[in-house]
XYZ file of C-alpha atoms in Angstrom:
786
model
C 53.272 44.477 -39.475
C 55.192 41.226 -38.498
C 56.449 42.635 -35.186
C 52.636 43.596 -34.397
C 51.544 40.091 -35.154
C 54.273 38.721 -32.475
C 52.923 41.092 -29.798
C 49.493 40.062 -30.045
C 50.270 36.490 -30.203
C 52.451 36.874 -26.838
C 48.625 37.239 -25.110
C 47.816 33.971 -26.204
C 50.280 32.268 -23.891
C 48.988 33.222 -20.752
C 45.431 31.837 -22.011
C 47.511 28.584 -22.915
C 48.963 28.690 -19.068
C 45.482 29.126 -17.529
C 43.739 26.143 -19.960
C 46.987 23.999 -18.374
C 46.134 25.125 -15.009
C 42.527 24.134 -15.161
C 43.009 20.569 -16.458
C 45.580 20.135 -13.317
C 42.765 21.375 -11.237
C 40.017 18.911 -12.702
C 39.292 15.175 -12.995
C 38.099 12.706 -15.196
C 36.650 13.691 -18.560
C 37.020 17.339 -17.415
C 40.883 17.327 -16.877
C 41.431 15.243 -20.153
C 39.377 18.047 -22.196
C 41.234 20.668 -20.461
C 44.440 19.263 -21.150
C 43.537 18.477 -24.977
C 42.425 22.234 -25.057
C 45.694 23.485 -23.513
C 47.992 20.891 -25.944
C 45.934 22.208 -28.786
C 46.348 26.381 -28.046
C 50.254 25.242 -27.610
C 50.604 24.093 -30.669
C 48.672 26.285 -32.794
C 50.221 29.493 -30.774
C 53.736 28.024 -31.034
C 53.511 27.173 -34.803
C 52.207 30.861 -35.450
C 54.985 32.458 -33.227
C 57.506 30.537 -35.105
C 55.909 30.970 -38.482
C 56.215 35.015 -37.972
C 59.800 34.815 -36.478
C 61.165 32.733 -39.747
C 58.869 35.328 -41.971
C 61.099 38.150 -40.355
C 64.200 36.912 -41.416
C 63.032 35.697 -44.869
C 63.243 38.206 -48.015
C 60.470 37.703 -50.099
C 62.249 38.076 -53.713
C 65.048 35.956 -52.462
C 63.913 33.060 -50.563
C 60.396 32.878 -52.274
C 60.145 29.267 -52.284
C 61.242 28.613 -48.639
C 58.554 31.156 -47.548
C 55.754 29.270 -49.381
C 57.040 26.241 -47.687
C 57.259 27.942 -44.595
C 53.541 29.021 -45.116
C 52.527 25.081 -45.559
C 54.453 24.033 -42.548
C 52.834 26.370 -40.357
C 49.543 25.622 -42.173
C 49.880 21.867 -41.019
C 50.927 22.634 -37.435
C 48.416 24.827 -36.684
C 45.790 22.947 -38.286
C 47.086 19.755 -35.858
C 46.786 22.214 -32.863
C 43.289 23.470 -34.221
C 41.923 20.025 -34.467
C 43.110 19.080 -31.070
C 41.067 22.177 -29.713
C 37.868 20.941 -31.169
C 39.004 17.168 -30.070
C 39.116 18.827 -26.341
C 36.018 20.396 -27.007
C 33.755 17.388 -28.016
C 35.200 15.829 -24.828
C 34.148 18.741 -22.569
C 31.039 17.667 -20.000
C 27.952 18.466 -21.653
C 29.124 18.460 -24.987
C 28.258 14.791 -25.459
C 27.144 11.836 -23.154
C 29.447 9.589 -24.762
C 32.142 8.927 -27.443
C 29.234 7.638 -29.670
C 27.609 10.798 -29.523
C 30.661 12.771 -30.051
C 30.930 10.939 -33.334
C 27.758 11.955 -34.295
C 28.524 15.305 -33.511
C 31.419 15.493 -35.691
C 29.480 13.803 -38.738
C 26.715 16.301 -38.180
C 29.740 18.880 -38.367
C 30.975 17.538 -41.574
C 27.759 17.979 -42.921
C 27.572 21.645 -42.581
C 31.565 22.048 -43.122
C 30.920 19.911 -46.654
C 28.226 22.083 -47.741
C 30.219 25.230 -46.486
C 33.545 24.320 -48.484
C 31.246 23.362 -51.588
C 29.616 26.522 -51.512
C 32.993 28.327 -51.158
C 34.868 26.485 -53.675
C 31.673 27.669 -56.214
C 32.191 31.334 -54.940
C 36.186 31.562 -55.245
C 36.307 29.178 -58.716
C 35.774 30.198 -61.966
C 33.574 31.636 -63.441
C 32.342 33.353 -60.168
C 35.859 33.729 -58.930
C 34.628 36.475 -56.238
C 38.215 37.171 -54.639
C 39.556 37.804 -58.253
C 43.286 38.363 -58.427
C 43.437 37.340 -54.564
C 42.297 33.844 -55.175
C 44.750 31.466 -53.781
C 46.057 29.031 -56.362
C 47.450 26.025 -55.611
C 48.222 27.202 -51.962
C 48.147 24.061 -49.484
C 48.519 26.741 -46.508
C 44.963 28.555 -47.257
C 43.069 25.307 -48.402
C 44.345 22.953 -45.243
C 43.082 25.906 -42.841
C 40.036 26.708 -44.969
C 39.080 22.810 -44.353
C 39.804 23.308 -40.733
C 37.991 26.391 -40.166
C 34.902 25.102 -41.872
C 34.868 21.984 -39.957
C 35.220 24.026 -36.648
C 32.399 26.233 -38.058
C 30.003 23.063 -38.757
C 30.603 21.695 -35.356
C 30.092 24.982 -33.528
C 26.757 25.008 -35.054
C 25.589 21.344 -33.859
C 26.867 22.061 -30.557
C 24.994 25.061 -30.263
C 21.659 23.122 -31.351
C 22.426 19.523 -29.460
C 24.788 20.335 -26.548
C 23.290 19.672 -23.299
C 22.162 22.602 -21.215
C 23.272 25.005 -20.102
C 24.896 25.283 -23.865
C 26.778 28.491 -23.132
C 29.975 26.908 -21.850
C 30.126 24.241 -24.522
C 29.386 27.255 -27.245
C 31.632 29.687 -26.192
C 34.659 27.309 -25.866
C 33.366 25.969 -29.652
C 33.528 29.420 -31.018
C 37.111 30.282 -29.692
C 38.252 27.336 -31.516
C 36.846 28.698 -34.621
C 38.258 31.843 -34.155
C 41.691 30.096 -33.940
C 40.906 27.834 -36.877
C 40.195 30.988 -38.568
C 43.676 32.663 -37.675
C 45.204 29.124 -39.116
C 43.918 29.880 -42.391
C 44.944 33.772 -42.181
C 48.740 33.152 -40.770
C 50.020 30.596 -43.056
C 47.886 31.892 -46.191
C 49.142 35.786 -45.478
C 52.822 34.027 -45.124
C 52.772 31.785 -48.201
C 50.443 34.649 -50.438
C 52.777 37.554 -48.885
C 50.119 39.216 -47.202
C 50.825 41.441 -43.873
C 47.652 42.594 -43.346
C 46.119 39.123 -43.110
C 49.081 37.886 -41.100
C 48.051 40.370 -38.117
C 44.343 39.727 -38.506
C 45.038 36.159 -38.056
C 47.767 37.122 -35.380
C 44.989 39.155 -33.422
C 42.130 36.331 -33.783
C 44.387 33.494 -32.601
C 45.056 35.394 -28.963
C 41.409 36.193 -28.844
C 40.044 32.859 -29.682
C 42.412 31.208 -26.722
C 41.295 33.757 -24.172
C 37.539 33.121 -25.050
C 38.228 29.323 -24.536
C 40.254 30.071 -21.270
C 37.645 32.464 -19.382
C 34.647 29.839 -20.711
C 36.313 26.352 -19.000
C 37.466 29.154 -16.211
C 33.885 29.548 -15.428
C 32.497 25.933 -15.988
C 33.312 25.177 -12.748
C 30.351 23.006 -11.702
C 29.495 19.530 -12.951
C 27.259 18.835 -15.801
C 24.652 15.875 -15.579
C 24.385 15.045 -19.050
C 21.829 12.939 -20.508
C 20.431 11.344 -24.106
C 17.735 10.410 -25.937
C 17.506 9.762 -29.585
C 14.091 11.114 -30.071
C 15.096 14.348 -28.794
C 17.757 14.749 -31.468
C 16.234 16.516 -34.658
C 17.908 16.229 -38.015
C 16.094 18.646 -40.027
C 19.344 20.665 -40.352
C 20.777 18.020 -42.870
C 18.412 19.443 -45.405
C 19.525 23.224 -45.237
C 23.537 22.239 -46.394
C 22.052 19.972 -49.029
C 19.524 22.500 -50.531
C 22.520 25.249 -50.558
C 25.029 22.498 -52.103
C 22.427 22.053 -54.736
C 21.682 25.552 -55.356
C 25.316 26.443 -55.631
C 26.108 23.570 -57.897
C 23.093 24.473 -60.262
C 24.297 27.816 -60.169
C 27.543 26.888 -61.062
C 26.844 24.886 -63.751
C 24.833 27.095 -65.145
C 27.393 29.925 -65.272
C 29.215 27.594 -67.309
C 31.529 25.981 -64.592
C 33.078 22.696 -64.063
C 33.290 20.481 -61.611
C 37.060 19.990 -60.507
C 38.498 18.169 -57.646
C 38.123 20.442 -54.719
C 34.385 20.514 -55.636
C 34.224 16.912 -55.785
C 36.369 16.660 -52.523
C 33.549 18.663 -50.888
C 30.589 16.848 -52.221
C 31.925 13.141 -51.507
C 32.702 14.398 -48.128
C 29.142 15.368 -47.911
C 27.731 12.267 -49.054
C 30.031 10.115 -46.877
C 29.287 12.100 -43.638
C 25.281 11.869 -44.573
C 25.861 7.688 -44.965
C 27.814 7.860 -41.883
C 25.295 9.545 -39.914
C 22.638 7.904 -40.941
C 24.350 4.536 -40.303
C 24.714 6.044 -36.783
C 20.979 6.890 -36.594
C 20.156 3.370 -37.633
C 22.218 1.909 -34.791
C 20.668 4.329 -32.299
C 17.178 3.335 -33.351
C 18.149 -0.176 -32.867
C 19.814 0.261 -29.460
C 16.840 2.882 -28.244
C 14.349 -0.304 -29.894
C 16.110 -2.719 -27.662
C 16.386 -0.813 -24.465
C 12.753 0.050 -25.060
C 11.680 -3.775 -25.137
C 14.073 -4.315 -22.363
C 12.229 -1.875 -20.094
C 8.855 -2.904 -21.380
C 9.734 -6.432 -20.233
C 11.147 -5.201 -16.867
C 8.341 -2.798 -15.722
C 6.056 -5.830 -16.881
C 7.608 -7.873 -14.982
C 7.308 -5.133 -12.117
C 3.982 -4.726 -12.509
C 3.423 -8.604 -11.917
C 5.787 -8.739 -8.930
C 5.246 -7.732 -5.302
C 7.924 -5.983 -4.568
C 8.701 -6.999 -0.825
C 8.179 -10.866 -1.364
C 9.116 -11.010 -4.636
C 6.132 -13.362 -5.452
C 3.437 -12.570 -7.898
C 1.094 -9.708 -6.981
C -2.591 -10.033 -7.756
C -1.714 -9.491 -11.854
C 0.489 -11.715 -12.054
C -1.692 -14.333 -10.494
C -4.503 -13.236 -13.065
C -2.023 -13.843 -15.783
C -0.937 -17.276 -14.861
C -4.422 -18.267 -14.268
C -5.257 -16.938 -17.996
C -2.428 -19.147 -19.018
C -3.773 -22.548 -20.864
C -4.685 -25.037 -18.435
C -2.496 -28.877 -19.034
C -4.794 -31.021 -20.730
C -6.281 -33.746 -17.820
C -4.454 -32.089 -14.627
C -6.878 -29.624 -12.686
C -5.880 -26.262 -10.963
C -6.379 -25.558 -7.982
C -6.242 -22.032 -5.892
C -5.272 -22.093 -2.104
C -5.886 -18.974 -0.498
C -3.991 -17.993 2.783
C -4.735 -15.234 5.164
C -2.509 -14.732 8.450
C -4.594 -14.552 11.538
C -3.950 -11.320 13.537
C -1.621 -9.655 11.875
C -2.700 -6.358 11.999
C -1.468 -6.682 15.872
C 2.102 -7.393 14.532
C 1.951 -3.858 12.646
C 0.232 -2.174 15.667
C 2.540 -3.847 18.372
C 5.799 -3.958 16.858
C 5.821 -1.706 13.597
C 5.632 -1.991 10.163
C 8.911 -2.891 9.562
C 8.819 -6.144 12.236
C 5.790 -6.870 9.785
C 7.071 -6.288 6.647
C 9.967 -8.977 7.539
C 7.172 -11.523 8.580
C 5.545 -11.211 5.270
C 9.216 -11.567 3.593
C 9.744 -14.472 5.870
C 5.861 -15.793 4.765
C 7.248 -15.266 1.070
C 9.913 -17.276 1.591
C 8.338 -20.314 3.388
C 5.531 -20.419 0.422
C 8.408 -20.568 -2.096
C 10.458 -23.118 -0.199
C 6.841 -25.293 -0.578
C 6.220 -24.641 -3.996
C 6.085 -27.725 -6.756
C 6.914 -27.685 -10.129
C 4.488 -25.045 -12.061
C 3.228 -23.722 -8.669
C 2.402 -19.684 -8.558
C 2.537 -18.044 -5.222
C 1.460 -14.959 -4.976
C 1.016 -11.938 -2.233
C -2.706 -10.594 -3.101
C -2.084 -7.622 -0.789
C -1.617 -6.928 2.862
C -1.499 -10.349 4.447
C -3.021 -12.410 1.754
C -1.536 -14.617 -0.206
C -2.386 -17.208 -2.901
C -0.669 -20.116 -4.343
C -2.124 -21.634 -8.103
C -1.270 -25.422 -8.510
C -1.685 -28.173 -10.981
C -3.181 -30.546 -8.265
C -6.692 -32.010 -7.196
C -8.596 -30.413 -4.652
C -8.001 -33.379 -2.088
C -3.851 -33.044 -3.221
C -4.665 -29.153 -2.545
C -6.309 -29.574 0.880
C -3.228 -31.811 1.840
C -0.869 -29.291 0.611
C -2.917 -26.521 2.588
C -2.525 -28.321 5.497
C 1.219 -28.535 5.323
C 1.464 -24.872 4.614
C -1.169 -24.206 7.574
C 1.751 -26.176 9.835
C 4.509 -23.972 8.243
C 2.974 -20.499 8.238
C 2.086 -21.337 12.156
C 6.112 -21.654 12.782
C 7.390 -19.107 14.830
C 8.991 -15.725 12.871
C 12.106 -14.708 14.428
C 12.864 -11.002 13.672
C 15.191 -8.357 15.344
C 12.530 -7.609 17.710
C 11.734 -10.948 18.952
C 9.675 -14.180 18.144
C 6.225 -13.594 16.512
C 3.575 -15.947 16.716
C 0.926 -16.064 13.995
C -1.784 -18.443 12.773
C -3.421 -18.815 9.356
C -6.639 -19.665 7.727
C -6.661 -21.460 4.111
C -9.514 -21.816 1.508
C -9.275 -24.113 -1.270
C -11.017 -24.044 -4.464
C -10.452 -26.257 -7.752
C -11.527 -26.672 -11.380
C -11.370 -29.373 -13.456
C -11.749 -27.112 -16.651
C -9.793 -23.764 -17.096
C -13.266 -21.970 -16.118
C -13.684 -18.192 -15.375
C -10.435 -16.749 -13.453
C -12.717 -14.375 -11.313
C -14.897 -17.473 -10.335
C -11.983 -19.710 -9.239
C -10.995 -16.548 -7.115
C -13.934 -15.725 -5.460
C -14.346 -19.447 -4.661
C -11.230 -19.422 -2.687
C -12.171 -16.317 -1.292
C -15.365 -17.624 -0.181
C -13.658 -20.732 1.638
C -10.865 -18.766 3.108
C -13.839 -16.323 4.696
C -16.025 -19.484 5.688
C -12.349 -20.855 7.296
C -12.050 -17.506 9.117
C -15.560 -17.552 10.178
C -15.339 -21.131 11.688
C -12.671 -20.039 14.375
C -9.535 -19.497 12.262
C -6.328 -21.576 12.019
C -7.985 -24.199 9.790
C -8.260 -25.688 6.030
C -11.732 -25.017 4.258
C -12.627 -26.267 1.102
C -15.419 -24.696 -1.039
C -18.575 -25.694 -1.281
C -21.746 -24.448 -3.191
C -23.450 -23.626 -0.421
C -21.311 -21.040 0.316
C -22.416 -18.824 -2.871
C -25.963 -19.275 -1.262
C -24.429 -18.276 2.239
C -22.840 -15.416 0.689
C -26.319 -14.376 -1.359
C -28.202 -14.473 1.558
C -25.783 -12.545 3.344
C -25.876 -9.513 0.770
C -29.694 -9.539 0.363
C -29.844 -9.611 4.512
C -27.610 -6.695 4.604
C -29.183 -4.529 1.745
C -32.704 -5.239 3.638
C -31.562 -4.812 7.015
C -30.686 -0.768 6.049
C -34.154 -0.494 5.367
C -35.959 -2.638 8.081
C -36.215 0.157 10.520
C -38.083 2.786 8.354
C -40.050 0.080 6.912
C -41.265 -0.748 10.260
C -40.299 -4.467 9.870
C -38.295 -4.774 13.446
C -40.347 -5.191 16.730
C -39.377 -6.087 20.059
C -40.366 -9.083 22.577
C -39.892 -9.497 25.913
C -38.756 -12.456 27.988
C -39.711 -12.446 31.571
C -37.290 -12.835 34.138
C -38.889 -14.345 37.145
C -38.434 -14.551 40.845
C -37.232 -18.354 42.410
C -39.408 -20.192 43.633
C -42.597 -17.776 43.327
C -42.218 -17.664 39.548
C -43.201 -13.490 39.972
C -42.222 -11.768 36.851
C -39.864 -8.878 38.032
C -37.794 -7.982 34.849
C -37.815 -8.560 30.917
C -35.140 -9.260 28.425
C -35.949 -7.132 25.386
C -35.222 -9.279 21.986
C -35.149 -7.899 18.517
C -37.156 -9.802 15.968
C -37.011 -9.018 11.803
C -40.078 -9.942 10.148
C -39.592 -9.420 6.105
C -42.213 -9.405 3.810
C -40.608 -11.489 1.411
C -37.599 -13.466 3.475
C -39.911 -14.213 6.180
C -38.608 -14.230 10.239
C -35.334 -13.877 10.023
C -33.344 -15.261 12.981
C -31.508 -13.241 15.411
C -28.430 -15.382 15.113
C -28.342 -14.951 11.501
C -28.948 -11.017 10.867
C -27.211 -9.948 14.243
C -23.921 -11.057 12.651
C -24.352 -9.493 9.454
C -25.250 -6.136 11.222
C -21.896 -6.219 13.027
C -20.028 -7.029 10.003
C -21.443 -4.238 8.134
C -21.408 -1.802 10.898
C -25.368 -1.447 11.370
C -25.348 -2.612 14.810
C -24.687 1.010 15.771
C -28.189 1.716 14.325
C -30.306 -1.358 15.461
C -28.825 -1.166 19.119
C -29.986 2.440 19.455
C -33.431 1.849 18.216
C -33.531 -1.220 20.409
C -32.566 1.048 23.633
C -34.940 3.660 22.681
C -37.727 0.948 21.743
C -37.186 -0.922 25.206
C -36.958 2.684 27.189
C -40.081 3.890 25.801
C -41.695 0.298 26.881
C -40.425 0.302 30.362
C -41.445 3.745 30.899
C -45.347 2.509 30.533
C -44.548 -0.135 32.336
C -43.540 1.921 35.015
C -46.455 4.518 34.516
C -48.913 1.705 35.209
C -47.321 0.934 37.942
C -45.575 -2.244 37.135
C -42.568 -3.325 39.415
C -40.289 -4.290 36.916
C -36.902 -3.895 35.066
C -35.806 -4.397 31.196
C -32.305 -5.763 30.120
C -30.900 -5.005 26.698
C -28.184 -6.960 25.003
C -25.325 -4.336 24.133
C -22.697 -5.311 21.080
C -19.117 -4.827 22.030
C -19.048 -2.803 19.024
C -21.849 -0.612 20.658
C -19.479 -0.689 24.372
C -16.640 0.694 22.236
C -18.470 3.423 20.447
C -17.842 7.180 21.212
C -20.081 8.808 24.101
C -22.305 5.546 23.872
C -22.813 6.201 27.749
C -23.947 9.690 26.562
C -26.223 8.296 24.639
C -27.481 5.768 27.097
C -28.473 8.371 29.605
C -30.066 10.742 26.862
C -32.682 8.103 26.109
C -33.197 7.605 29.842
C -33.703 11.106 30.390
C -35.909 11.048 27.346
C -38.528 8.636 28.464
C -37.956 9.604 32.475
C -36.750 5.820 33.475
C -35.127 5.383 36.557
C -31.591 4.225 35.657
C -31.406 1.514 37.977
C -34.510 -0.062 36.365
C -32.210 -0.484 32.481
C -30.326 -3.601 32.836
C -27.130 -3.680 29.496
C -25.866 -7.085 29.318
C -22.664 -7.455 28.037
C -21.753 -11.130 26.776
C -18.910 -12.728 27.976
C -17.085 -13.320 24.700
C -16.252 -9.580 24.963
C -14.167 -10.037 27.862
C -11.639 -11.843 25.371
C -11.093 -7.999 24.337
C -8.725 -5.476 25.781
C -9.594 -5.553 29.629
C -8.849 -2.225 30.532
C -10.549 -0.846 27.733
C -13.695 -3.059 28.682
C -13.657 -1.632 32.437
C -13.607 1.580 31.732
C -16.419 1.995 29.413
C -18.802 -0.194 31.669
C -17.533 2.190 34.249
C -18.989 4.934 32.301
C -22.093 3.166 31.850
C -22.253 2.263 35.264
C -21.522 6.210 36.035
C -25.085 6.958 34.614
C -26.719 4.723 37.083
C -27.619 1.458 34.596
C -26.874 -1.982 35.573
C -24.463 -4.188 33.876
C -24.990 -7.814 33.528
C -22.519 -10.414 32.369
C -24.225 -12.575 29.998
C -23.663 -16.135 28.968
C -21.101 -16.353 31.782
C -19.533 -20.136 31.356
C -19.284 -20.224 27.663
C -16.525 -17.812 27.130
C -13.278 -16.793 28.570
C -13.562 -14.922 31.774
C -11.211 -16.208 35.130
C -12.438 -15.458 38.168
C -9.583 -12.354 38.405
C -11.274 -10.567 35.652
C -14.914 -11.806 37.096
C -13.653 -9.835 40.275
C -12.501 -6.719 38.691
C -15.295 -6.512 36.409
C -18.018 -3.455 37.184
C -20.853 -5.739 36.843
C -23.724 -6.332 38.812
C -25.970 -9.595 37.668
C -24.044 -13.020 36.571
C -26.290 -14.648 33.711
C -25.835 -18.533 34.061
C -25.142 -19.618 30.053
C -27.746 -22.273 29.532
C -25.267 -24.828 28.639
C -24.121 -25.116 32.330
C -28.110 -25.254 33.398
C -28.821 -28.259 31.126
C -25.962 -30.102 31.874
C -26.350 -33.689 32.184
C -26.129 -35.883 35.790
C -22.100 -36.009 36.576
C -20.637 -39.170 37.452
C -21.130 -38.381 41.134
C -25.158 -38.006 40.643
C -25.656 -34.286 41.381
C -27.295 -32.735 38.462
C -25.564 -29.389 37.151
C -22.949 -29.149 39.554
C -21.353 -26.104 37.615
C -24.646 -24.213 38.789
C -24.065 -24.283 42.219
C -20.630 -23.422 42.051
C -21.460 -20.291 39.937
C -24.259 -19.164 42.239
C -22.107 -19.583 45.391
C -19.325 -17.551 43.438
C -21.785 -15.030 42.148
C -22.946 -14.653 45.810
C -19.676 -14.419 47.213
C -18.666 -11.474 44.933
C -21.779 -9.803 45.833
C -23.317 -10.463 42.528
C -26.780 -11.223 41.852
C -27.050 -14.640 39.857
C -29.559 -15.318 37.255
C -29.880 -18.677 35.487
C -30.972 -18.208 31.783
C -32.285 -21.474 29.705
C -34.593 -23.006 32.328
C -36.791 -25.277 29.937
C -37.826 -28.219 32.548
C -38.881 -28.363 36.052
C -36.109 -30.563 36.848
C -33.626 -27.738 35.749
C -35.658 -25.184 37.732
C -35.271 -27.573 40.934
C -31.386 -27.689 40.340
C -31.286 -23.579 40.001
C -33.794 -23.164 43.116
C -31.753 -26.007 45.284
C -28.430 -23.808 44.645
C -30.077 -20.734 45.888
C -30.267 -18.591 42.447
C -33.158 -16.228 43.188
C -33.659 -15.377 39.374
C -34.684 -17.358 36.403
C -35.084 -17.263 32.811
C -36.281 -19.942 30.130
C -39.044 -21.253 27.871
C -40.355 -22.864 31.328
C -41.457 -19.622 32.290
C -42.401 -18.041 28.806
C -40.918 -17.092 25.680
C -40.097 -13.814 24.091
C -43.800 -12.198 23.816
C -45.291 -8.701 22.658
C -45.175 -6.053 25.156
C -49.003 -6.444 25.580
C -48.761 -10.227 26.349
C -45.911 -9.719 29.056
C -48.349 -6.836 30.523
C -50.785 -9.111 30.996
C -48.494 -11.430 33.193
C -47.485 -8.543 35.322
C -50.956 -7.642 36.037
C -51.943 -11.070 36.827
C -48.777 -11.227 39.191
C -49.880 -8.227 40.955
C -53.622 -9.551 41.708
C -52.638 -12.912 42.790
C -50.754 -13.544 46.318
C -47.410 -14.976 46.155
C -47.895 -18.764 46.624
C -46.760 -20.365 49.905
C -43.797 -22.790 49.869
C -44.310 -26.091 50.809
C -42.808 -26.505 54.392
C -39.654 -28.071 54.105
C -38.420 -31.272 56.692
C -36.381 -30.399 59.717
C -32.647 -30.696 58.991
C -32.565 -33.793 60.930
C -34.477 -35.487 58.385
C -32.931 -33.577 54.959
C -30.417 -36.018 53.303
C -26.852 -35.528 53.962
C -26.015 -34.924 50.440
C -28.454 -32.039 49.400
C -26.527 -29.632 48.085
C -26.095 -26.655 50.133
C -27.915 -22.570 49.068
C -26.760 -19.309 49.227
C -28.238 -16.533 51.387
C -28.185 -12.690 52.333
C -27.149 -11.285 55.449
C -28.031 -7.689 56.257
C -25.423 -6.924 59.037
C -26.559 -3.096 59.638
C -27.733 -0.352 57.383
C -25.905 -0.418 53.905
C -24.137 -3.352 54.913
C -24.950 -6.997 53.880
C -22.842 -10.182 53.139
C -23.541 -13.547 51.455
C -23.080 -16.802 53.440
C -23.841 -20.427 52.418
C -26.809 -22.062 54.052
C -26.102 -25.468 54.769
C -28.961 -27.985 55.033
C -28.246 -28.749 58.523
C -28.946 -24.830 59.259
C -32.193 -23.856 60.678
C -32.403 -20.807 58.044
C -32.543 -23.644 55.193
C -35.959 -24.223 55.358
C -37.519 -20.819 55.141
C -38.125 -19.602 51.797
C -35.842 -16.900 50.113
C -37.657 -13.221 50.122
C -37.998 -12.182 46.519
C -40.373 -9.676 47.125
C -37.719 -6.686 46.584
C -35.567 -8.817 43.974
C -35.548 -6.045 41.605
C -34.775 -3.228 44.129
C -31.257 -1.600 43.512
C -30.137 -2.318 46.713
C -30.953 -6.142 46.188
C -29.028 -6.191 42.725
C -26.118 -4.661 44.022
C -26.713 -0.699 42.997
C -26.268 1.658 45.880
C-alpha cells in the first residue's frame, strides 16, 4: 500500500516543476505567486515522500512511538507546504487587489473554517462521536492537517464568491490547494493511526491537487485587471457559519456534551475572525468615505473650473457672486470679449485659438488683485469679479484692454486681437443675475459702438434692450398686420430738376409704438435675421409699383437698398430675376444699392455676388461713397454702375481755399473717368445744388427736391414733369468773362456707335457754356448698362 502511494506521489514532481517553470516565465506579482505555489508544492510533496519512505522501514509494533513522531513531523511539514500554497493563492492576480483585500479574504476564510471546525468537533466528540472507534484521539497529525484543510476550504469558498472575474483560474487553484490540504490530513493521519488505505488516499489526492494547480496557472497567461469597491463586497455569508455553529452547539449541549478545549478554540477563532473582519470593514468604510469626499471636492472644483484656462467657469463665477460681500466694499463685474476671435479659429485652427485663450487666462490671472475672481464664461467671453468701485473698475478695465490687445505669440505666428469691455457695479450684494446682465449689456453696448473700448453700464441700456426686444417681436408680424409701407424719394436730373428715378424707402408705423425710424428697426432686423423677409417684401412692392408707373408711360427707374446679408444669401440673384419676371419689369429699370460699408467684407466674394446680380440685367449703385472704406483700386474692380456721393461730402463746409465742397468735384470726375454715373444725395440747399451742378453731376437727390412720399404723390410729380417743357437754362457768359477759378465739369463724348469717353470740360472750353442734356439720363446706355 505504501509502495502504491509512493508511485502516485511521483506524479506530483512534474507538477511542481511546471509551477517553478511558470514562475520563471512571469514577472511581478504573478511571478511571486507562482514561485510560492511551486515552493509550497515542493515542501508538501517532499514531506509526503519522506514520510512514506520512512514508514516503510518502521515496524508498527516495535517502533510505535517513532511512527507517531514521524506522522507528526510529516503533518507539520505538509501543513507548512499547504499554508505556503494558500499564500501563493492569495497573491495570484485576480484573487485580491491589494494586501488589505487579501487579509479580508483570509479573515472571511477563517470565519468559515472556524465554523467547519466547530461543527466537525461537535460531530466527532462525545456524545455524537460519529467516527466511533476511528476517532483520532490526541493525534496532532490529524488535528493540524484538519485545521489547515478547513482553512483551505473556507478560503476556496471566499475566492469563489469574491475573486475578480474571470474567477475560474483562481477558484481552480484554490480547489487544488484544498485537495493538497486534505492530503496533508490523510497522509500524516494514516501514518500516525496506522491506516494504509488513508495513506493511499492522501497519496492520490496530493498529486491530483498539484496537477490541478499547475494546469490552472498554465492556462492563466493573460494579465488580469483588478478593481475593488467595498460596496460590492457582501457579508451575508457570515450569518451561515454563525447559524451552523449555534445549531451545532445547541444540539451538542442538549445531547449532554461538554465544551472541551478544541470546541472553545473553534469558537474563539470564529469570534476573533469576526471582530477582525468588522474592524477591517469599518476601516474600509472610513477610507471609502474619505475617497468619496475627496472625489466630491475634486469634481466640485472641476465643475467650477474651466479646463482650458484654469480660470473659474460660469458656475464658479456665480458661486463667487453668491458669497457674502465684504461690508463697505462694493463688487464690480467686468465683462470682456475678444473681437474677431472667430477668424482665428477659422484661419489658424482651433489649436491656435485654444492657445490664445489660454494666454488670455494667464494675462488675466497676472493682473488680478487680492480677492478678485477671473472666469471664462464660454468661447471668447471672460469676466472678472473684483472688490472695487465702478470708477476703479473702469481703470482696471482700460488696463486689461491694453493687456489683451498685445500680440499673442503662437507656433503659427503672431495673432493680433482687440477686446471689448463692459463694467457693471453694485454697492449692495443685489441679485447675481442682475449684475451679470448689467455687465453683459455694457459689453454689448461696447461692441455696438465700435469695439475695442470700455463701456460702463447705464440705466438707459435697460430701456434700449427692452425696446430692442419689443421691436423684434412686433417686427415679425409687421407684414401680415399691414404695418409697413414704401415711400419714394425722387431722383432728379440736373439742372432741369426733372424726376427720372426714385429710391424706395421702407417705413413702419406701429399702432402703439407710432412711427419707428428705419435706423432703429433695420439693425434689429439684421441682428434677428428678419432682414431677408423685409428685403423680399420691399423688392416685391417696389417692382410692383415700378411696373404700374411703366405701364402708365412714365420714363422712370427705382432703386432698392440691399443689405449685405441679403446680398450673401443663397441664390439672391435668382430671387431678383423671379420678381422682375413676375411683374414684367425691364431689368435695367431696377437699381440695387449696396452700401459702401459692405466693401469692407470679403472683396472677392462681394464681386462674385455683384456679378451674379448684374447678369440678371439690373444696375448696381454704390451707396454712401466717401463715408466708408472703399479704395480707388476697389472702386475700379467693383462691378457697379452708379456712384452715390454721401451727403456728408455734399454738405461739407467751405475749405480754407474758399472752394465749397471740393471733394464733390473730385468724386464726380473720378466717377466719370471710370465710366460711372454719379448721383449726389443729401442735397438740401440751393447752394449745395449749385456746387453739385458746377462739379458736373447729372443726378441729384435730397430734401431740396422732395422727401420720401407715397407712390401716388410721386406719380403726380412724374405727370407734372411730362406735361411741362424742360426749362431753358440761363445763358452762360463767354469763356473770357468766366472767372479763372471756376471749377471744371465733366462731359461724356461719344466717339462712335457703342463707344464713349468721359473728359473734363474746363471753364475756358466753349462746350462749357452748353447745358447738359439729361433727357435720356435714365437710359441703360447713359447709365453704364449695355
